[in-house]
Short mmCIF file of C-alpha atoms and ligand atoms in Angstrom, two decimals:
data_model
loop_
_atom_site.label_atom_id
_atom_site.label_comp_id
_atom_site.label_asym_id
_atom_site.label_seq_id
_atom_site.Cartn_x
_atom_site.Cartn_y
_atom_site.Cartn_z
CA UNK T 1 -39.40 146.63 -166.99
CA UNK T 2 -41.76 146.39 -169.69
CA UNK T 3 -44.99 149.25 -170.23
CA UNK T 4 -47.55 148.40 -172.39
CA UNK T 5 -49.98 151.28 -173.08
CA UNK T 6 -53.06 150.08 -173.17
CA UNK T 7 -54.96 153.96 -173.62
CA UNK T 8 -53.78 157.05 -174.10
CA UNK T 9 -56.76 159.29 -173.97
CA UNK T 10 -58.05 160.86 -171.24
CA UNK T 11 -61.66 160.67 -170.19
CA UNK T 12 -64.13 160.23 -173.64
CA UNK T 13 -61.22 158.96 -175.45
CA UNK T 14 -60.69 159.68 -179.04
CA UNK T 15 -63.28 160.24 -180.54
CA UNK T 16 -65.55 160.78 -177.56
CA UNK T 17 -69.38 159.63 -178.55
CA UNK T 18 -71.06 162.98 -177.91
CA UNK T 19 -68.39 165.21 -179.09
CA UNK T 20 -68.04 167.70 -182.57
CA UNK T 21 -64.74 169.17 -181.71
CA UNK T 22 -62.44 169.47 -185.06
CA UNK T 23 -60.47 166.64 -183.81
CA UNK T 24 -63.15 164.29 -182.60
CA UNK T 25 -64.61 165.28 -186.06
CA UNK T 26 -61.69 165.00 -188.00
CA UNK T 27 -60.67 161.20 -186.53
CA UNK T 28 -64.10 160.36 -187.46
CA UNK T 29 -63.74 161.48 -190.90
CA UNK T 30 -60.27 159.63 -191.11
CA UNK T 31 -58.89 162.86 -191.68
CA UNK T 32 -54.61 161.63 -191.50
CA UNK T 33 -52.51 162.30 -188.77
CA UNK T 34 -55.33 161.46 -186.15
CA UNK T 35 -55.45 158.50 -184.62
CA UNK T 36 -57.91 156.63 -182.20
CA UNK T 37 -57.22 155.85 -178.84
CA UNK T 38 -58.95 154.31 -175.84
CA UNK T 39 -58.94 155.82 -172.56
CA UNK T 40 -56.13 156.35 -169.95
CA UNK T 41 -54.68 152.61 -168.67
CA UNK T 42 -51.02 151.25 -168.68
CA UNK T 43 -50.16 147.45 -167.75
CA UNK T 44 -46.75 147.02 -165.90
CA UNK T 45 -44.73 143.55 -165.75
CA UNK T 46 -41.07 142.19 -164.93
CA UNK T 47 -40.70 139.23 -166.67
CA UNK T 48 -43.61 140.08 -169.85
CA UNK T 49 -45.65 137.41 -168.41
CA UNK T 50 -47.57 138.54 -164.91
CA UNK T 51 -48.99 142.08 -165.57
CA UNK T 52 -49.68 145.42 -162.99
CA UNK T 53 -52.51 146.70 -164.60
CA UNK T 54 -52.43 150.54 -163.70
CA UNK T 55 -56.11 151.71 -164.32
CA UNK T 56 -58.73 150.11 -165.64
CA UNK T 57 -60.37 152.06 -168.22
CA UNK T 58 -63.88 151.17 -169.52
CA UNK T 59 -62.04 150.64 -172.64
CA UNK T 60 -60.69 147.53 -171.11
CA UNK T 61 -62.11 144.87 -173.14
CA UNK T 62 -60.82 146.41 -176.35
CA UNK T 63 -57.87 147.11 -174.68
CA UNK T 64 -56.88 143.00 -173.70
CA UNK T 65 -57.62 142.00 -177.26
CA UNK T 66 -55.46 144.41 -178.78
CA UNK T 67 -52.46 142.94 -176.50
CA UNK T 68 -52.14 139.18 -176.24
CA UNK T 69 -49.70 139.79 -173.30
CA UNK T 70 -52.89 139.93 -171.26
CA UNK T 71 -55.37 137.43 -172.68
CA UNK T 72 -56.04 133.83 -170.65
CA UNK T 73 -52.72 131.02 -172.12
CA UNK T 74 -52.77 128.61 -169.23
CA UNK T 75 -56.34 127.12 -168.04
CA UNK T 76 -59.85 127.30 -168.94
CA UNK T 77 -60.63 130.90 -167.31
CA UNK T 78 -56.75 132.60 -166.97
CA UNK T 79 -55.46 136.15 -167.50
CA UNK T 80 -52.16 138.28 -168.14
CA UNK T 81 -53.61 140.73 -165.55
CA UNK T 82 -51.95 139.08 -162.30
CA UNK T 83 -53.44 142.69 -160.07
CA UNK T 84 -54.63 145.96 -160.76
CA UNK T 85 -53.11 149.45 -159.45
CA UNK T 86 -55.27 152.41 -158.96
CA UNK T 87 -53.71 155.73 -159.27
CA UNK T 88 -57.26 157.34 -158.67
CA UNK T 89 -61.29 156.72 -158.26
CA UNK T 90 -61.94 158.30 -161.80
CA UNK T 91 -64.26 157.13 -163.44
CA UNK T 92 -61.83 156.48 -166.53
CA UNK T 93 -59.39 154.77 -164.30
CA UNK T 94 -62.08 152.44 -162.66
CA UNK T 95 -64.89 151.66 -164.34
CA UNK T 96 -63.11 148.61 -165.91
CA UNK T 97 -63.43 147.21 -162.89
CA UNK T 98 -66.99 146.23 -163.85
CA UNK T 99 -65.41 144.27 -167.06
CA UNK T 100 -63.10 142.07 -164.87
CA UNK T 101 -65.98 140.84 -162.55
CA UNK T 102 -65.70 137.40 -164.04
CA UNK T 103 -61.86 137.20 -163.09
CA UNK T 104 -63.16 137.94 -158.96
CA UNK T 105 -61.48 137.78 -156.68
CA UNK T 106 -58.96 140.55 -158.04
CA UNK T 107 -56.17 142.14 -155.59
CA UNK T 108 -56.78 146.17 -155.94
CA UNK T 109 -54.44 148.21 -155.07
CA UNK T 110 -54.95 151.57 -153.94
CA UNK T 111 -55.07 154.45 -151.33
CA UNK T 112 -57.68 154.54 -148.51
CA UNK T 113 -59.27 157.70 -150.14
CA UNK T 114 -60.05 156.01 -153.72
CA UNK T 115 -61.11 152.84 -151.16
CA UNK T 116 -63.35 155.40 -149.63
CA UNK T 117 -64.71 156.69 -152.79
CA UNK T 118 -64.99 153.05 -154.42
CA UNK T 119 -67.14 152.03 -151.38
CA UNK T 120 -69.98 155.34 -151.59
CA UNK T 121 -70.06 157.35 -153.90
CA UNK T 122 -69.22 155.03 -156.50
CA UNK T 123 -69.41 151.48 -155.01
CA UNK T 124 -67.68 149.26 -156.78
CA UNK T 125 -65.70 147.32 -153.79
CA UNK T 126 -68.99 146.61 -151.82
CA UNK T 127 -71.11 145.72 -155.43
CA UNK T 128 -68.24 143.23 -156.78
CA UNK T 129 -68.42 141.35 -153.61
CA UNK T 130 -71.20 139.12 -155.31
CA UNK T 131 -68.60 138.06 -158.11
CA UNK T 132 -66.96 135.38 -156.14
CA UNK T 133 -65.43 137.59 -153.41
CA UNK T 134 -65.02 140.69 -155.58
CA UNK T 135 -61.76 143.26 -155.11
CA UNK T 136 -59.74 142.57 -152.46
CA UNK T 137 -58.35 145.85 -151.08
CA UNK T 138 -54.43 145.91 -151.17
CA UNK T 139 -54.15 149.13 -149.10
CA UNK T 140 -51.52 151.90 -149.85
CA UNK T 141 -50.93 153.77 -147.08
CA UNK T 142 -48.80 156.87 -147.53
CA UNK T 143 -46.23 158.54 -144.49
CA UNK T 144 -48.56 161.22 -143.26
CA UNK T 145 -45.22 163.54 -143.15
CA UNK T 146 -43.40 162.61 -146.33
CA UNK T 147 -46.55 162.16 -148.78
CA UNK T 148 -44.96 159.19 -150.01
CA UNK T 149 -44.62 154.97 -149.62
CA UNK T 150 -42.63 152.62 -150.78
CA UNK T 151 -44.04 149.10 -151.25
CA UNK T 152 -44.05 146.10 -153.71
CA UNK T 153 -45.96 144.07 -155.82
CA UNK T 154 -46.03 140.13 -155.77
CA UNK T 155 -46.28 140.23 -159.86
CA UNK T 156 -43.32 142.18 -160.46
CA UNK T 157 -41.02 140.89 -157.75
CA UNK T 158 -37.93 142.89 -159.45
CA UNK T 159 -39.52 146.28 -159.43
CA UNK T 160 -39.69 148.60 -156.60
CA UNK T 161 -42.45 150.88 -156.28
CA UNK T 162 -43.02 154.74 -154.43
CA UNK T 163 -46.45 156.08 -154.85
CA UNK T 164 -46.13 159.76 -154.18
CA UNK T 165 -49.18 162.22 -153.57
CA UNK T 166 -50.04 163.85 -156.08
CA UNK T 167 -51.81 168.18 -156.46
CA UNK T 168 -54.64 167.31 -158.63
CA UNK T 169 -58.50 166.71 -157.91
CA UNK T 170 -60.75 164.05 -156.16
CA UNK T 171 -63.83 162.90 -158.88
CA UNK T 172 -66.84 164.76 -159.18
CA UNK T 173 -68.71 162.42 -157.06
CA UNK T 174 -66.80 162.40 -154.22
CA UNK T 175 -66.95 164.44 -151.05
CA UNK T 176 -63.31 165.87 -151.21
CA UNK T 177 -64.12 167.24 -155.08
CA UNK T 178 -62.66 170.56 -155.31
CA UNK T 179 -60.62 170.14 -152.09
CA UNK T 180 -58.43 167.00 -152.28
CA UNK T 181 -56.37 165.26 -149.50
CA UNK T 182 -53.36 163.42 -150.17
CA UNK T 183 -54.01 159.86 -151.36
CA UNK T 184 -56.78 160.83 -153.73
CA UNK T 185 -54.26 161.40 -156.57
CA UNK T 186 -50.52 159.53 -156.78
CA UNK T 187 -47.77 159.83 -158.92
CA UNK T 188 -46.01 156.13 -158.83
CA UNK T 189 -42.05 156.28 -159.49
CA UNK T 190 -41.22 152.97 -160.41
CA UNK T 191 -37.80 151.32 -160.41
CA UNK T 192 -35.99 148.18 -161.90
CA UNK T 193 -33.77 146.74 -159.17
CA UNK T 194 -32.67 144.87 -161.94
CA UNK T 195 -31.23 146.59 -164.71
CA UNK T 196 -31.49 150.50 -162.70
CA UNK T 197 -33.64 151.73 -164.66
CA UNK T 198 -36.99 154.02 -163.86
CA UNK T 199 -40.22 155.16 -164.91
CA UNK T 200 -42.16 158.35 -163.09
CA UNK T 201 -46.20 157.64 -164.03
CA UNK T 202 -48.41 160.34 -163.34
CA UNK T 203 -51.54 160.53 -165.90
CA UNK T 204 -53.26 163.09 -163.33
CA UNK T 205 -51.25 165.91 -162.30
CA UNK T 206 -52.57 169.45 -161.62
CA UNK T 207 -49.72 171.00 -160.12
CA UNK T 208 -46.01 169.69 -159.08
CA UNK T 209 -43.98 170.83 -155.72
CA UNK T 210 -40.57 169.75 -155.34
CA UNK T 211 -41.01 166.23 -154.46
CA UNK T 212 -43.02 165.23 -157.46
CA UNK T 213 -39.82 167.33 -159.40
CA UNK T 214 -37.48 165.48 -157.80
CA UNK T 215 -38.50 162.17 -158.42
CA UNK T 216 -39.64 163.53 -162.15
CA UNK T 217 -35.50 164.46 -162.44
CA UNK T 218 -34.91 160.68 -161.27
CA UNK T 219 -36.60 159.04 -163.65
CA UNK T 220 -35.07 157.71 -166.86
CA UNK T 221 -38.23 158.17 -168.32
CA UNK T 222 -41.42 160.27 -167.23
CA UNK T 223 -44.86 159.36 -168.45
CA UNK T 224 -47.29 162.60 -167.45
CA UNK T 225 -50.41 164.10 -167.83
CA UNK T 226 -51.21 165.47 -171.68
CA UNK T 227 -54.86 166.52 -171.01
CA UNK T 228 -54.89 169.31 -172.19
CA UNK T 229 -52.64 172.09 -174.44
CA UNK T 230 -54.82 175.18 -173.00
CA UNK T 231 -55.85 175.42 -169.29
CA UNK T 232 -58.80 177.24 -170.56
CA UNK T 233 -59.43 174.46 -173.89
CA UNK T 234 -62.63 173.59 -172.69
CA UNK T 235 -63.85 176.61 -172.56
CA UNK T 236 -62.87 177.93 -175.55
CA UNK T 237 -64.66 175.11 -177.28
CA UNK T 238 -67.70 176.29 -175.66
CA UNK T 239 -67.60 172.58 -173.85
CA UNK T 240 -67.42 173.26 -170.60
CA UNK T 241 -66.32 175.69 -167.66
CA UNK T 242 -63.95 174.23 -166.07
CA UNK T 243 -60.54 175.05 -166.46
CA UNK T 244 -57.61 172.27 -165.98
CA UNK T 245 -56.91 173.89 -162.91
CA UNK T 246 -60.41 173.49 -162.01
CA UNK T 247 -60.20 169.78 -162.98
CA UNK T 248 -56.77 168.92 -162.06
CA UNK T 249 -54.49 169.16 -164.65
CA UNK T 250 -51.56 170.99 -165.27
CA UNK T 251 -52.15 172.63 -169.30
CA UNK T 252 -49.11 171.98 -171.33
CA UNK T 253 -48.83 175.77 -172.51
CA UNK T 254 -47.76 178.59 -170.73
CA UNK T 255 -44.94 179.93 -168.52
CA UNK T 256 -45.47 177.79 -165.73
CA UNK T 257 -47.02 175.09 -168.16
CA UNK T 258 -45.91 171.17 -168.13
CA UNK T 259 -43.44 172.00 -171.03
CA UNK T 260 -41.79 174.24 -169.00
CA UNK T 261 -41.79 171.59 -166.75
CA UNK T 262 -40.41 169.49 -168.87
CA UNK T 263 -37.81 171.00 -170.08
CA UNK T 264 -36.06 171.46 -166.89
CA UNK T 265 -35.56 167.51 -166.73
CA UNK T 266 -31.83 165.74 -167.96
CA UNK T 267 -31.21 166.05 -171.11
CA UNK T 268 -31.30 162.29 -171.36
CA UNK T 269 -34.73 161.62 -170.04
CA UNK T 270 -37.52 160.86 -172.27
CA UNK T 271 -40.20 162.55 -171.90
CA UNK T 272 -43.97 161.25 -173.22
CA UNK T 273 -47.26 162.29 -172.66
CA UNK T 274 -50.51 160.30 -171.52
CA UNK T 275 -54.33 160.91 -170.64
CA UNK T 276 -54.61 163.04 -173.67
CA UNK T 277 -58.35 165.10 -174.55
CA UNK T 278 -59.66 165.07 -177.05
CA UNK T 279 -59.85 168.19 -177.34
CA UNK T 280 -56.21 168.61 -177.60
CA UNK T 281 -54.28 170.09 -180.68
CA UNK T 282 -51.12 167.62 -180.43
CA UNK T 283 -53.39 164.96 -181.46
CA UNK T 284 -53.65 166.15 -184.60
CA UNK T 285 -49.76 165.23 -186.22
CA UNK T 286 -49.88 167.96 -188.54
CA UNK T 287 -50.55 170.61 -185.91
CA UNK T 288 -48.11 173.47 -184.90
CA UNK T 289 -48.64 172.40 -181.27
CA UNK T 290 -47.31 169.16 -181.91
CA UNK T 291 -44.27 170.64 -183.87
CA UNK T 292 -43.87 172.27 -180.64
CA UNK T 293 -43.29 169.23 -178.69
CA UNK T 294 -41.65 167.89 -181.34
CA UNK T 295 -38.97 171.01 -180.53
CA UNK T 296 -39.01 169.84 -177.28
CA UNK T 297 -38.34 166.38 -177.48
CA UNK T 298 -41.82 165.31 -176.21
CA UNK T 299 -43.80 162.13 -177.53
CA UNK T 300 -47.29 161.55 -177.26
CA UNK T 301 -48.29 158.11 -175.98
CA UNK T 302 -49.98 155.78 -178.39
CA UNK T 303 -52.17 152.83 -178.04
CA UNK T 304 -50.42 149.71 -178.40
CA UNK T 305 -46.87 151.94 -177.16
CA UNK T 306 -44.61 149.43 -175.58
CA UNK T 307 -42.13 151.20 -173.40
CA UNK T 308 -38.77 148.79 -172.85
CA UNK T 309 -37.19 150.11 -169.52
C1 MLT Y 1 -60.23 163.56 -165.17
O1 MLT Y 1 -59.16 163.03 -165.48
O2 MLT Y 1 -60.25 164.73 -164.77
C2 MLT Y 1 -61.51 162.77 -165.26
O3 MLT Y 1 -61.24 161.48 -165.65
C3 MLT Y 1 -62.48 163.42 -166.16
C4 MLT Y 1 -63.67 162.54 -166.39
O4 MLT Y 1 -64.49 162.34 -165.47
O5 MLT Y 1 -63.81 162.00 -167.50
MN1 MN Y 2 -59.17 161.14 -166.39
ZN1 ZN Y 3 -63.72 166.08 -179.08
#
């Protein structure tokens, strides 16, 4: 299984256009040891050539011509992007959508809640249906009981995929914000019949249970939500009030924080983070925070990242 990571930031990416915080100022400034990066999308493939796109970001026209995996070789209107995986109805995980209209009809996979959500509040399924048949739902429909489903995707015949629902938050537009059912958030643990191998991707994750651990101690390698270092960052910024609780993420600090979290995985398992504010102190490489995870054996995704599974 190959990963490509197409953008590691969360929401705003790095720098975000409205935003003074020292690291969105710093980055400007090309202060070293911060980087750029575009916001939170991974592409997915088998065989390097048909590509799972998981999210797309509004980033995602920078984000194809930074990775030629994904730009047209074959005819006169052609793409790496073979179908696109939603983990969410975010609007950084969606609004890409919008980008890819030319390439209609595109198979969309996702739950019935983002369907939901992508067809009111934010209506991208019903508005794309003018681009030559728009986004054709591929439904993922999760055991009521188990909070989980296993399916497959017809780009990446050798990889088998369990979507898992996920304790974080529905978007701010939708109905269920504040109070989210299963299917509005999903972890996908993805495995190589192949060569055994297996990923655990989870960019939105506000709290785990024991299934989500589980399948996180499974996983060769786990690729999990970096938002943010403090659950209270953006309000110590003087940015915002919500917490990560509040917006549904689990804060990397703390006793029951995602390093803790982390560190109860395999020794062997590598561990990297994604979706990354920035607001976040392990952006900046020189930071104590990030010698913290570097303690830990943590890595913090890049963009342009290629993951070899
Ligand atoms: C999130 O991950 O919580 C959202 O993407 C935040 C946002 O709307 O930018
Ligand atoms: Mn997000
Ligand atoms: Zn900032």
């Amino acid at each position: 299984m190959q990963v490509l990571i197409l953008g590691s930031a969360a929401g705003g990416g790095f720098p975000q256009w409205n935003c003074n915080c020292p690291n969105c100022q710093g980055v400007r400034a090309g202060q070293p040891g911060l980087t750029p990066r575009t916001q939170s999308s991974i592409a997915i493939s088998s065989d390097g050539e048909r590509w799972l796109l998981c999210n797309a970001s509004p980033d995602i026209r920078a984000q194809i011509a930074a990775n030629p995996e994904l730009q047209p070789r074959r005819g006169i209107r052609d793409s790496g992007i073979a179908e696109i995986l939603l983990v969410d109805a975010q609007i950084d995980h969606v609004t890409g959508l919008l980008s890819l209209r030319e390439g209609c009809p595109l198979d969309v996979w996702c739950t019935p809640s983002v369907h939901r959500d992508l067809s009111s509040g934010f209506p991208l399924f019903p508005m794309l249906q003018h681009w030559q048949g728009g986004l054709r739902w591929q439904p993922i429909e999760m055991d009521v009981e188990s909070r989980r489903v296993g399916f497959s995707v017809p780009s990446c015949p050798d990889l088998r995929f369990t979507a898992v629902a996920l304790d974080s938050n529905a978007p701010p537009y939708s109905p269920r914000r504040g109070s989210p059912a299963p299917g509005d958030n999903l972890g996908l643990f993805i495995e190589d019949i192949a060569n055994a191998t297996s990923l655990l991707y989870a960019p939105g994750l506000g709290a785990l249970d024991d299934e989500i651990r589980t399948l996180m101690k499974q996983a060769g390698c786990v690729l999990v939500d970096g938002t943010l270092w403090h659950d209270d960052e953006l309000q110590r910024l003087g940015i915002s009030r919500s917490s990560g609780a509040d917006m549904g993420h689990l804060a990397l600090a703390g006793e029951r924080g995602m390093i803790r979290e982390l560190d109860a995985l395999p020794a062997t398992t590598r561990r990297i983070l994604i979706h990354i504010n920035n607001t976040n102190p392990i952006l900046d490489e020189t930071s104590a925070e990030r010698a913290v995870l570097d303690e830990h054996g943590i890595e913090v995704a890049f963009d342009g990242m290629r993951l070899s599974l």
